[in-house]
Tab-separated table of N, CA and C in Angstrom:
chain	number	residue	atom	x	y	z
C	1	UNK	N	58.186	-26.818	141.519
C	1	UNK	CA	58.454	-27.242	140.165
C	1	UNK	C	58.029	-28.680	140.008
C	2	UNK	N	58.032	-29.207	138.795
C	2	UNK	CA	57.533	-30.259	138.138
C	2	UNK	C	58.388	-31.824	139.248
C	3	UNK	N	59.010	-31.449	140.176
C	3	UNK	CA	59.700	-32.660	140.417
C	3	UNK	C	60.960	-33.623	139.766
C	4	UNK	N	60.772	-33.228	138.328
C	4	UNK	CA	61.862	-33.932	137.685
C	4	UNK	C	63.251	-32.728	137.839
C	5	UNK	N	64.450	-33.197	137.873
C	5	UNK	CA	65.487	-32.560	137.614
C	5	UNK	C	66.455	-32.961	136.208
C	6	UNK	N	67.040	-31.907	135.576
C	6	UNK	CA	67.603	-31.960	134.433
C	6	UNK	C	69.161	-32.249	134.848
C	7	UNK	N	69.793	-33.506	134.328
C	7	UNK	CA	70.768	-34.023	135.196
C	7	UNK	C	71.868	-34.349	134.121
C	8	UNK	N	72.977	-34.328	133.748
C	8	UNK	CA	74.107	-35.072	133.184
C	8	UNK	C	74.464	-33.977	131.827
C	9	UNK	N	75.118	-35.050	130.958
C	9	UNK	CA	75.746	-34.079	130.298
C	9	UNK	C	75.690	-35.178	128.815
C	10	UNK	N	75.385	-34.131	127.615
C	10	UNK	CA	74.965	-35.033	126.490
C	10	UNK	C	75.839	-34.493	125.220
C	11	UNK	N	76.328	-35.266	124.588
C	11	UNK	CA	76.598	-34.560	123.064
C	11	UNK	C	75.858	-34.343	122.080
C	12	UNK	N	75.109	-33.534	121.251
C	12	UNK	CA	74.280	-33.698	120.144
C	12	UNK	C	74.659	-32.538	119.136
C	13	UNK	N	74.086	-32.631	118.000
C	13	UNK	CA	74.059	-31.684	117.156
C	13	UNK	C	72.958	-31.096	116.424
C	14	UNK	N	73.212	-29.853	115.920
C	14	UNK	CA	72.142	-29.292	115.076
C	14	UNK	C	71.692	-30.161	114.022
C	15	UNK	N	70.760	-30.148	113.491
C	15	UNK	CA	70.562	-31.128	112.360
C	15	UNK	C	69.660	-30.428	111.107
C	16	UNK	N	69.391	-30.451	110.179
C	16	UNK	CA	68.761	-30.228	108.642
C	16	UNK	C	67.774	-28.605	109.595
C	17	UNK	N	67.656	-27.774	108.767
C	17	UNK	CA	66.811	-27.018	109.417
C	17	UNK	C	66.759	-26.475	110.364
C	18	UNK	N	68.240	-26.239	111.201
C	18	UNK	CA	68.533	-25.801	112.912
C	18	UNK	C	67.565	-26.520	113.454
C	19	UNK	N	67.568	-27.961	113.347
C	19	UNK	CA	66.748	-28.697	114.283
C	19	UNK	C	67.764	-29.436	115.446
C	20	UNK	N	67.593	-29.360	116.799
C	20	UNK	CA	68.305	-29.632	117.778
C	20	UNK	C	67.436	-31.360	118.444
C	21	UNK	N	68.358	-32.576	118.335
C	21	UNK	CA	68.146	-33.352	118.660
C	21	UNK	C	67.887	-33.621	120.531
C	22	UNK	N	67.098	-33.268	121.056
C	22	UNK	CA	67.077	-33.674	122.208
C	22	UNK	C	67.932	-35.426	122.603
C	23	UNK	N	68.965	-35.368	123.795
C	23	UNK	CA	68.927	-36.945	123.981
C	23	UNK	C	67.493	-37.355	124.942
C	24	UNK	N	67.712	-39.234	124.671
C	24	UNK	CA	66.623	-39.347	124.964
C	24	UNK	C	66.347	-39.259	126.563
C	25	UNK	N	67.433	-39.031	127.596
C	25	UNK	CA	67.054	-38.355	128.937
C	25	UNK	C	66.169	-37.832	128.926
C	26	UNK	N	67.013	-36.629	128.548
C	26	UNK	CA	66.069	-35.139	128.721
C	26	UNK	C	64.443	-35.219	128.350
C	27	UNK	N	64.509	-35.844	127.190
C	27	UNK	CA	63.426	-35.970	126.304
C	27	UNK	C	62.223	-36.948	127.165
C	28	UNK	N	62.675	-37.637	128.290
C	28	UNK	CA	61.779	-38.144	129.605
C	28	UNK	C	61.502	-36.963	130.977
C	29	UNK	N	62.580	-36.541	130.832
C	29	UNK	CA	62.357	-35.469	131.903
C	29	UNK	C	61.371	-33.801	131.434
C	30	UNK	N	61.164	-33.862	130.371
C	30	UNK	CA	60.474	-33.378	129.710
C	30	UNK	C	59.157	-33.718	129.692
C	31	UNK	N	58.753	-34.555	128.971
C	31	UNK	CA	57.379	-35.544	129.037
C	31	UNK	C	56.578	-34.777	127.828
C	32	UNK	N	55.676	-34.439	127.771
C	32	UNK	CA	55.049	-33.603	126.255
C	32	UNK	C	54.959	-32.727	126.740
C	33	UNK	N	55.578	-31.682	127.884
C	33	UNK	CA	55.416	-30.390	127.742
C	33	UNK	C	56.166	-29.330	126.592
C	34	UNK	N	55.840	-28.115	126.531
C	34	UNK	CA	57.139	-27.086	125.331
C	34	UNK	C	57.906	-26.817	126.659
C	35	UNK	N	58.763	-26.016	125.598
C	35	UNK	CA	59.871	-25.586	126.352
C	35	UNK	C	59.820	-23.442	126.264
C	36	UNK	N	60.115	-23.417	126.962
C	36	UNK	CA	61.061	-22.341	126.803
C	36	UNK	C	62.495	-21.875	126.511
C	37	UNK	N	62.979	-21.537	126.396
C	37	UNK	CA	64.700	-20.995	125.916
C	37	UNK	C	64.700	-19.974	125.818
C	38	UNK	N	65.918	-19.152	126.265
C	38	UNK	CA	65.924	-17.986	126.625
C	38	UNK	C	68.460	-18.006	126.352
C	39	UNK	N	68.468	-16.982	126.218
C	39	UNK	CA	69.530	-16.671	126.107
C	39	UNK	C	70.679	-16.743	127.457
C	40	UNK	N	71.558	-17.530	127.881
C	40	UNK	CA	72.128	-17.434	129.017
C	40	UNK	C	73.127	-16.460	129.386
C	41	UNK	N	73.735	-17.113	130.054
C	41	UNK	CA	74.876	-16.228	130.722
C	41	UNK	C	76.483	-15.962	130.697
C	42	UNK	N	76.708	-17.160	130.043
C	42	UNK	CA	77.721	-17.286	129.562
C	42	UNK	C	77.312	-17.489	127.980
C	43	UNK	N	76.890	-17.010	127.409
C	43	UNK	CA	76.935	-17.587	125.312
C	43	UNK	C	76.711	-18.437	125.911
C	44	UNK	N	75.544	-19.117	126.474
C	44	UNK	CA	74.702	-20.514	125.992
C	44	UNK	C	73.282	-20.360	126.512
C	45	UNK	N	72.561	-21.187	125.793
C	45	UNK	CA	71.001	-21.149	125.935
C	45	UNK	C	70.277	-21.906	127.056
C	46	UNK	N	69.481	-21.418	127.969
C	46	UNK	CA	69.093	-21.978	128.938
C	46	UNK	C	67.254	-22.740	128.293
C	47	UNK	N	67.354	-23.462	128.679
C	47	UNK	CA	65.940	-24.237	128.227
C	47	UNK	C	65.130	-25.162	129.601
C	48	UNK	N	63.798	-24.585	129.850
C	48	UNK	CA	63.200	-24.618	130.939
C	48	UNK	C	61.748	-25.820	130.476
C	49	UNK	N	61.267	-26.299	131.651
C	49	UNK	CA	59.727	-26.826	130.987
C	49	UNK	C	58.910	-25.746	130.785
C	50	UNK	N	57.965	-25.942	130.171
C	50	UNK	CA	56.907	-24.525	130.132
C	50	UNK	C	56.596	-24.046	131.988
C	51	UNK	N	55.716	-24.889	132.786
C	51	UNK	CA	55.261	-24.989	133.312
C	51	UNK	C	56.314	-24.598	134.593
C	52	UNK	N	57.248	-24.635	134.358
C	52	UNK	CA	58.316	-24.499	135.447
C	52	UNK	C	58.913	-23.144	135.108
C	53	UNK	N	58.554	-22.219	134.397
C	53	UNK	CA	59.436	-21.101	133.897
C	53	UNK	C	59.151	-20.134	134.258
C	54	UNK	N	58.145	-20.178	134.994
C	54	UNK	CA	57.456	-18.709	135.868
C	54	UNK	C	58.520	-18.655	136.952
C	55	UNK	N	57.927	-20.303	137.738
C	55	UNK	CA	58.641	-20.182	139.356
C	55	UNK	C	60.409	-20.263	138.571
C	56	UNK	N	60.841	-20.368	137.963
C	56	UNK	CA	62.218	-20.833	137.766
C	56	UNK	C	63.020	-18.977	137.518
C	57	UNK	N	62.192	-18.211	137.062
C	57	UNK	CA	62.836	-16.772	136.631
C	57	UNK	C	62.199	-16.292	137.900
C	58	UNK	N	60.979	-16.289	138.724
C	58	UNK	CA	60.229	-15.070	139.541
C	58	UNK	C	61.355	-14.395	140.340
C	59	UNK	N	62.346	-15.262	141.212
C	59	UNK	CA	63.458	-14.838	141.885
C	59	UNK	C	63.968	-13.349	141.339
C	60	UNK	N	64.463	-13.673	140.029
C	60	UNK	CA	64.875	-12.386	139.666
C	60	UNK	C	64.468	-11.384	139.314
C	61	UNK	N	62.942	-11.534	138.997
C	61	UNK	CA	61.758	-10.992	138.355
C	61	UNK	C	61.741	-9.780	139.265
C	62	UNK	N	61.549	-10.707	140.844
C	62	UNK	CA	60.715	-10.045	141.985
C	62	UNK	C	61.718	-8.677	142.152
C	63	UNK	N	62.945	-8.618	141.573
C	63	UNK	CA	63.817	-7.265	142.207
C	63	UNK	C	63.250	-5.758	141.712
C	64	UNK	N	63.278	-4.810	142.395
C	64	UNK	CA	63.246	-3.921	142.454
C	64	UNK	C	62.852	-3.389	140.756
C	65	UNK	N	61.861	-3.378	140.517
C	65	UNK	CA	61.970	-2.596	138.887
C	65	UNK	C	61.878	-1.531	138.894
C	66	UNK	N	61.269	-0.483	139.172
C	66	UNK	CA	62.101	1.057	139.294
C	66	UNK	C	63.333	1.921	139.744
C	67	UNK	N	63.959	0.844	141.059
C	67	UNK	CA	64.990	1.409	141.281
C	67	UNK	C	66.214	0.771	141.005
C	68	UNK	N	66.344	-0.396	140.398
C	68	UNK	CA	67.375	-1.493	140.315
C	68	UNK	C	67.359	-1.393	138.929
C	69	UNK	N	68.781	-0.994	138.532
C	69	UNK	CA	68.672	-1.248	137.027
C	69	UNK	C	69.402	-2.353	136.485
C	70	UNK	N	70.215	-3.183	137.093
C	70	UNK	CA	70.562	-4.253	136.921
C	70	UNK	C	68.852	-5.224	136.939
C	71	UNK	N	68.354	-4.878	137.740
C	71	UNK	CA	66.928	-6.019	137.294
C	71	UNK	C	66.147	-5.481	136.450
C	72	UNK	N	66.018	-4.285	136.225
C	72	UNK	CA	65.786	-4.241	134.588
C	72	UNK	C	66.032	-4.742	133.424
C	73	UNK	N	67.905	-4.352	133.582
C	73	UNK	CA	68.395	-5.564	132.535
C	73	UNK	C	68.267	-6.999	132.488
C	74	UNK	N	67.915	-7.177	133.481
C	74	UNK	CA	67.868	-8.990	133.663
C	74	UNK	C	66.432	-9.034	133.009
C	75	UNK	N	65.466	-8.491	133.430
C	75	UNK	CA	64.245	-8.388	133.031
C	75	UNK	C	63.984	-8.339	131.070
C	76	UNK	N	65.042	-7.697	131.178
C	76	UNK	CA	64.589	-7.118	128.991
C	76	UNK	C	65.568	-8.326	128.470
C	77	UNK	N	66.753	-8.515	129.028
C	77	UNK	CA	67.474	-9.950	128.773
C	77	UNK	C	66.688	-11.288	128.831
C	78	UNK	N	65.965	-11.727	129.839
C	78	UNK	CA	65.143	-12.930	129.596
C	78	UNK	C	64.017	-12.582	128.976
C	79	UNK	N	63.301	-11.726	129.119
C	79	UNK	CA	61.701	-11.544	128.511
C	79	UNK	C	62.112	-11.203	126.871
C	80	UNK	N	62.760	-9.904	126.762
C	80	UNK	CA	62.740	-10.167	124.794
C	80	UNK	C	63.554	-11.415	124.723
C	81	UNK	N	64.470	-12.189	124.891
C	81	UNK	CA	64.967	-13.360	124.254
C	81	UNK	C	64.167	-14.935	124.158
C	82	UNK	N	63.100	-14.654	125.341
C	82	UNK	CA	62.639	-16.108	125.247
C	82	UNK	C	61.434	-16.552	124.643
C	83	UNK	N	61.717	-18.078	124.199
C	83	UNK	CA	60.305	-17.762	123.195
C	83	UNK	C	59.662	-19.464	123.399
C	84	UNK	N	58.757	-19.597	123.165
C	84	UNK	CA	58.241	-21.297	123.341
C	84	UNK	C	58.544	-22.372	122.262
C	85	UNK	N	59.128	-23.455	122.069
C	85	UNK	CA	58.879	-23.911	121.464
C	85	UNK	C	58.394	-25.293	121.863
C	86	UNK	N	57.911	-26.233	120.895
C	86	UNK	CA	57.490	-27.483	120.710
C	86	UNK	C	58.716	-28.668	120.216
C	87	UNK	N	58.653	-29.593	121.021
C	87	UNK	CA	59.285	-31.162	120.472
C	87	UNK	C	58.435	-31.573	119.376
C	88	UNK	N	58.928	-32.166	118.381
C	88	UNK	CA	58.133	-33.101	117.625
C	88	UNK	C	58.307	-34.586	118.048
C	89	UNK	N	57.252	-35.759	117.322
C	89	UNK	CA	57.428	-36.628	117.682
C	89	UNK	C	58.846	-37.563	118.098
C	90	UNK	N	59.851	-36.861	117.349
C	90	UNK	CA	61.098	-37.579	117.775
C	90	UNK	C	62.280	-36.878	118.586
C	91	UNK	N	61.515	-35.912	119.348
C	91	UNK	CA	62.317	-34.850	120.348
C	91	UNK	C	63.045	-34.326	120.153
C	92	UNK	N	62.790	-33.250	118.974
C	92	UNK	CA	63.474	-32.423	118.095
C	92	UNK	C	62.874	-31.275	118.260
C	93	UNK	N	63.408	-30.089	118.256
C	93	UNK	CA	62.802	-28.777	117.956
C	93	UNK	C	63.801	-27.643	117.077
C	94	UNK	N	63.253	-26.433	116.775
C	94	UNK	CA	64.155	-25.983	115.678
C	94	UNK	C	64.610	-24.697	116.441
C	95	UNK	N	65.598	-24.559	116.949
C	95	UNK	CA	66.801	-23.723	117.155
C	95	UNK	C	66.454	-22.452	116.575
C	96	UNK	N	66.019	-20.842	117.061
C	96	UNK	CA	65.915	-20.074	116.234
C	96	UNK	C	67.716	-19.527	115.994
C	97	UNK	N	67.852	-19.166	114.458
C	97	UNK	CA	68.740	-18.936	114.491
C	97	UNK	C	69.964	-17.830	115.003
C	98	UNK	N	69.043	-16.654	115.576
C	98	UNK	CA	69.491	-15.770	116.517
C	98	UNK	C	70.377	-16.410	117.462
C	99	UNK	N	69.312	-17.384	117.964
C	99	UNK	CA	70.156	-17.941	119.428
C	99	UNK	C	71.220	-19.078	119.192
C	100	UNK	N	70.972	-19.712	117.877
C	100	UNK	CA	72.292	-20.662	117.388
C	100	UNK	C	73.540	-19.962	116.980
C	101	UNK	N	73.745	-19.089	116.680
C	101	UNK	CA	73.955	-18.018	116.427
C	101	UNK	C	74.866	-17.245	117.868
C	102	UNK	N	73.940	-16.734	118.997
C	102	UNK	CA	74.748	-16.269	120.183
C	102	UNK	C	75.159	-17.438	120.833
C	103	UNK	N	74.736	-18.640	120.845
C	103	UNK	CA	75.497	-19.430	121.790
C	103	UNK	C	76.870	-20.200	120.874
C	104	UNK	N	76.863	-19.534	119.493
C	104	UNK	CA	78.166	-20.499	118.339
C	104	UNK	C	77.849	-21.500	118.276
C	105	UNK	N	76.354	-21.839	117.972
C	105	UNK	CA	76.614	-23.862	117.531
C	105	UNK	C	75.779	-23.673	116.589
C	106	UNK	N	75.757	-22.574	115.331
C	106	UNK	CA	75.376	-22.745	114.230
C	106	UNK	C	76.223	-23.785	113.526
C	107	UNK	N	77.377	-24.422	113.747
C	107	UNK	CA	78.128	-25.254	113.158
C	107	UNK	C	79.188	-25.953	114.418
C	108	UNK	N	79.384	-26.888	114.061
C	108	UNK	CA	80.047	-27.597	115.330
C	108	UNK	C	79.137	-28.557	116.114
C	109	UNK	N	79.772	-29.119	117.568
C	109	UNK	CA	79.649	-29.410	118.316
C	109	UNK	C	78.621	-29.188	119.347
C	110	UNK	N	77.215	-29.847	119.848
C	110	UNK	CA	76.518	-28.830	120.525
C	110	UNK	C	76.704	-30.316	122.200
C	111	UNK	N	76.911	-28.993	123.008
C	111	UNK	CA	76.937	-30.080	124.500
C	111	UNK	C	75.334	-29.388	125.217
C	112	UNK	N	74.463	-30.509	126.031
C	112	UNK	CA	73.546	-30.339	126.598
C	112	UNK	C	73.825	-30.686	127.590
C	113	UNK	N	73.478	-29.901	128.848
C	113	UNK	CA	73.692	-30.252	130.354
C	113	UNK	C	73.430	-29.817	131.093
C	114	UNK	N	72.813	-30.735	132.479
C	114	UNK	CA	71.608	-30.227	133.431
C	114	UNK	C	72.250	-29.778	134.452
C	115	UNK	N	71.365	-28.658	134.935
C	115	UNK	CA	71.636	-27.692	135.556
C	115	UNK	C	70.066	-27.950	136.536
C	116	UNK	N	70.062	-28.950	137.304
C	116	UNK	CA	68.889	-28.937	137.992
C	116	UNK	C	67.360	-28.498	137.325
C	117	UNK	N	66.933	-27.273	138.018
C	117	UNK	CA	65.903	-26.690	136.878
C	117	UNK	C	65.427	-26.525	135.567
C	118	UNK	N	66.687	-26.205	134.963
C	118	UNK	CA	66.842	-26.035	133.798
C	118	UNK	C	67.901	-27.368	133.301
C	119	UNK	N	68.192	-27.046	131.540
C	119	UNK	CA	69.252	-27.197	130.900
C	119	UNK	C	70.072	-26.296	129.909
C	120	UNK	N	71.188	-26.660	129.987
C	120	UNK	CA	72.000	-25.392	129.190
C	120	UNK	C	72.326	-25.976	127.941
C	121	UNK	N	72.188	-25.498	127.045
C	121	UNK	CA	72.702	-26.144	125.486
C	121	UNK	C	73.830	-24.645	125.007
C	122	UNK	N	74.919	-25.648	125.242
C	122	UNK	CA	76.303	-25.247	125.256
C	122	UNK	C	77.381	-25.524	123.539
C	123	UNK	N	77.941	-24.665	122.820
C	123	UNK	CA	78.885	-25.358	122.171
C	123	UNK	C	79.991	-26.036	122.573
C	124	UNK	N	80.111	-26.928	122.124
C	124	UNK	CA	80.912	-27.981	122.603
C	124	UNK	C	82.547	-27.683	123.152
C	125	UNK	N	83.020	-26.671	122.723
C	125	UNK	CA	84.486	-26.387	122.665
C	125	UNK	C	84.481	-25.426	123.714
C	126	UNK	N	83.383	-24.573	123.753
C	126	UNK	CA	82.946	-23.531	124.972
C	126	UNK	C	82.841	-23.862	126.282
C	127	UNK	N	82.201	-24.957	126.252
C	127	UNK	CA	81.936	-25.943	127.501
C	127	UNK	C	82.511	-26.556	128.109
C	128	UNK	N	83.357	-27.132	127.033
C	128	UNK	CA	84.817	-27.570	127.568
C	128	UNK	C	86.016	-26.905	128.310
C	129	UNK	N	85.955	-25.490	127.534
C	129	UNK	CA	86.496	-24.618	128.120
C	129	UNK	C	85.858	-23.786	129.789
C	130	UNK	N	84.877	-23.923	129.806
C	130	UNK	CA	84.457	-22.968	130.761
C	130	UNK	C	84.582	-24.033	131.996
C	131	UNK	N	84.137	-25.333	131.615
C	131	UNK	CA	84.467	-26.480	132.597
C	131	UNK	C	85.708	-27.284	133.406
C	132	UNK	N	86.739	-26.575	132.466
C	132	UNK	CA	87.816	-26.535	132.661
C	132	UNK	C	88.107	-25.319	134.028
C	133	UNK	N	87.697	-24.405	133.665
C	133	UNK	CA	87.795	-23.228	134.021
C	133	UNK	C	87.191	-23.158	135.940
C	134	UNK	N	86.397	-24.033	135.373
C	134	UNK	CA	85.276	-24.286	137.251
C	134	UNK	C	86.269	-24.893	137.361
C	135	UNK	N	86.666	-26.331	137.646
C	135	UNK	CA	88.010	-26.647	138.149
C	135	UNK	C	87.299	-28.368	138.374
């Protein structure tokens, strides 16, 4: 992978247009590549570099597809949900609303936080809760 890791934990919100403010971390650890996003695992959205999203899913990819039907499902779960998008100049991109939508931060609170490879864009009250929950 790209070398950079996606690290800490950010508050932001949706803005005019389901546009999602990147902080400006991420928005270095990024650099001008797109992104990917894809639907997670708990109700929140996982968001990858482009370039890192092959090697970052192949793991699960590689299982068994005719006889494993759990990697099937993993398979139709990341592939129909994920889609590319672009930053604009001020490290913004627009949230489709499906996925603002399954992760609940069509309104509210949105938490961003690195997960090494990736980042997870979390609602805020969810996150809190589930973080609680790890201990």
């Amino acid at each position: 992978m790209g070398g950079k890791m996606f690290l800490g934990t950010f508050e932001t919100k949706l803005i005019g247009k389901n546009r999602l403010v990147m902080p400006a971390k991420l928005k270095r650890e990024i650099g001008s590549e797109r992104l990917v996003l894809t639907i997670g695992f708990e109700q929140c959205i996982f968001g990858f570099r482009e370039n890192d999203w092959a090697q970052a899913v192949a793991p699960e990819l590689s299982r068994p597809f005719f006889s494993d039907e759990k990697g099937r499902d993993l398979r139709r779960k990341i592939g129909a949900n994920a889609l590319v998008v672009d930053l604009d100049s001020q490290g913004r991109f627009v949230m489709p609303e499906s996925m603002a939508v399954f992760a609940g931060i069509a309104t509210g609170g949105v938490t961003l936080i690195g997960a090494g490879d990736h980042f997870e864009i979390w609602q805020t009250e969810r996150w809190e809760t589930y973080r609680q929950k790890m201990g």
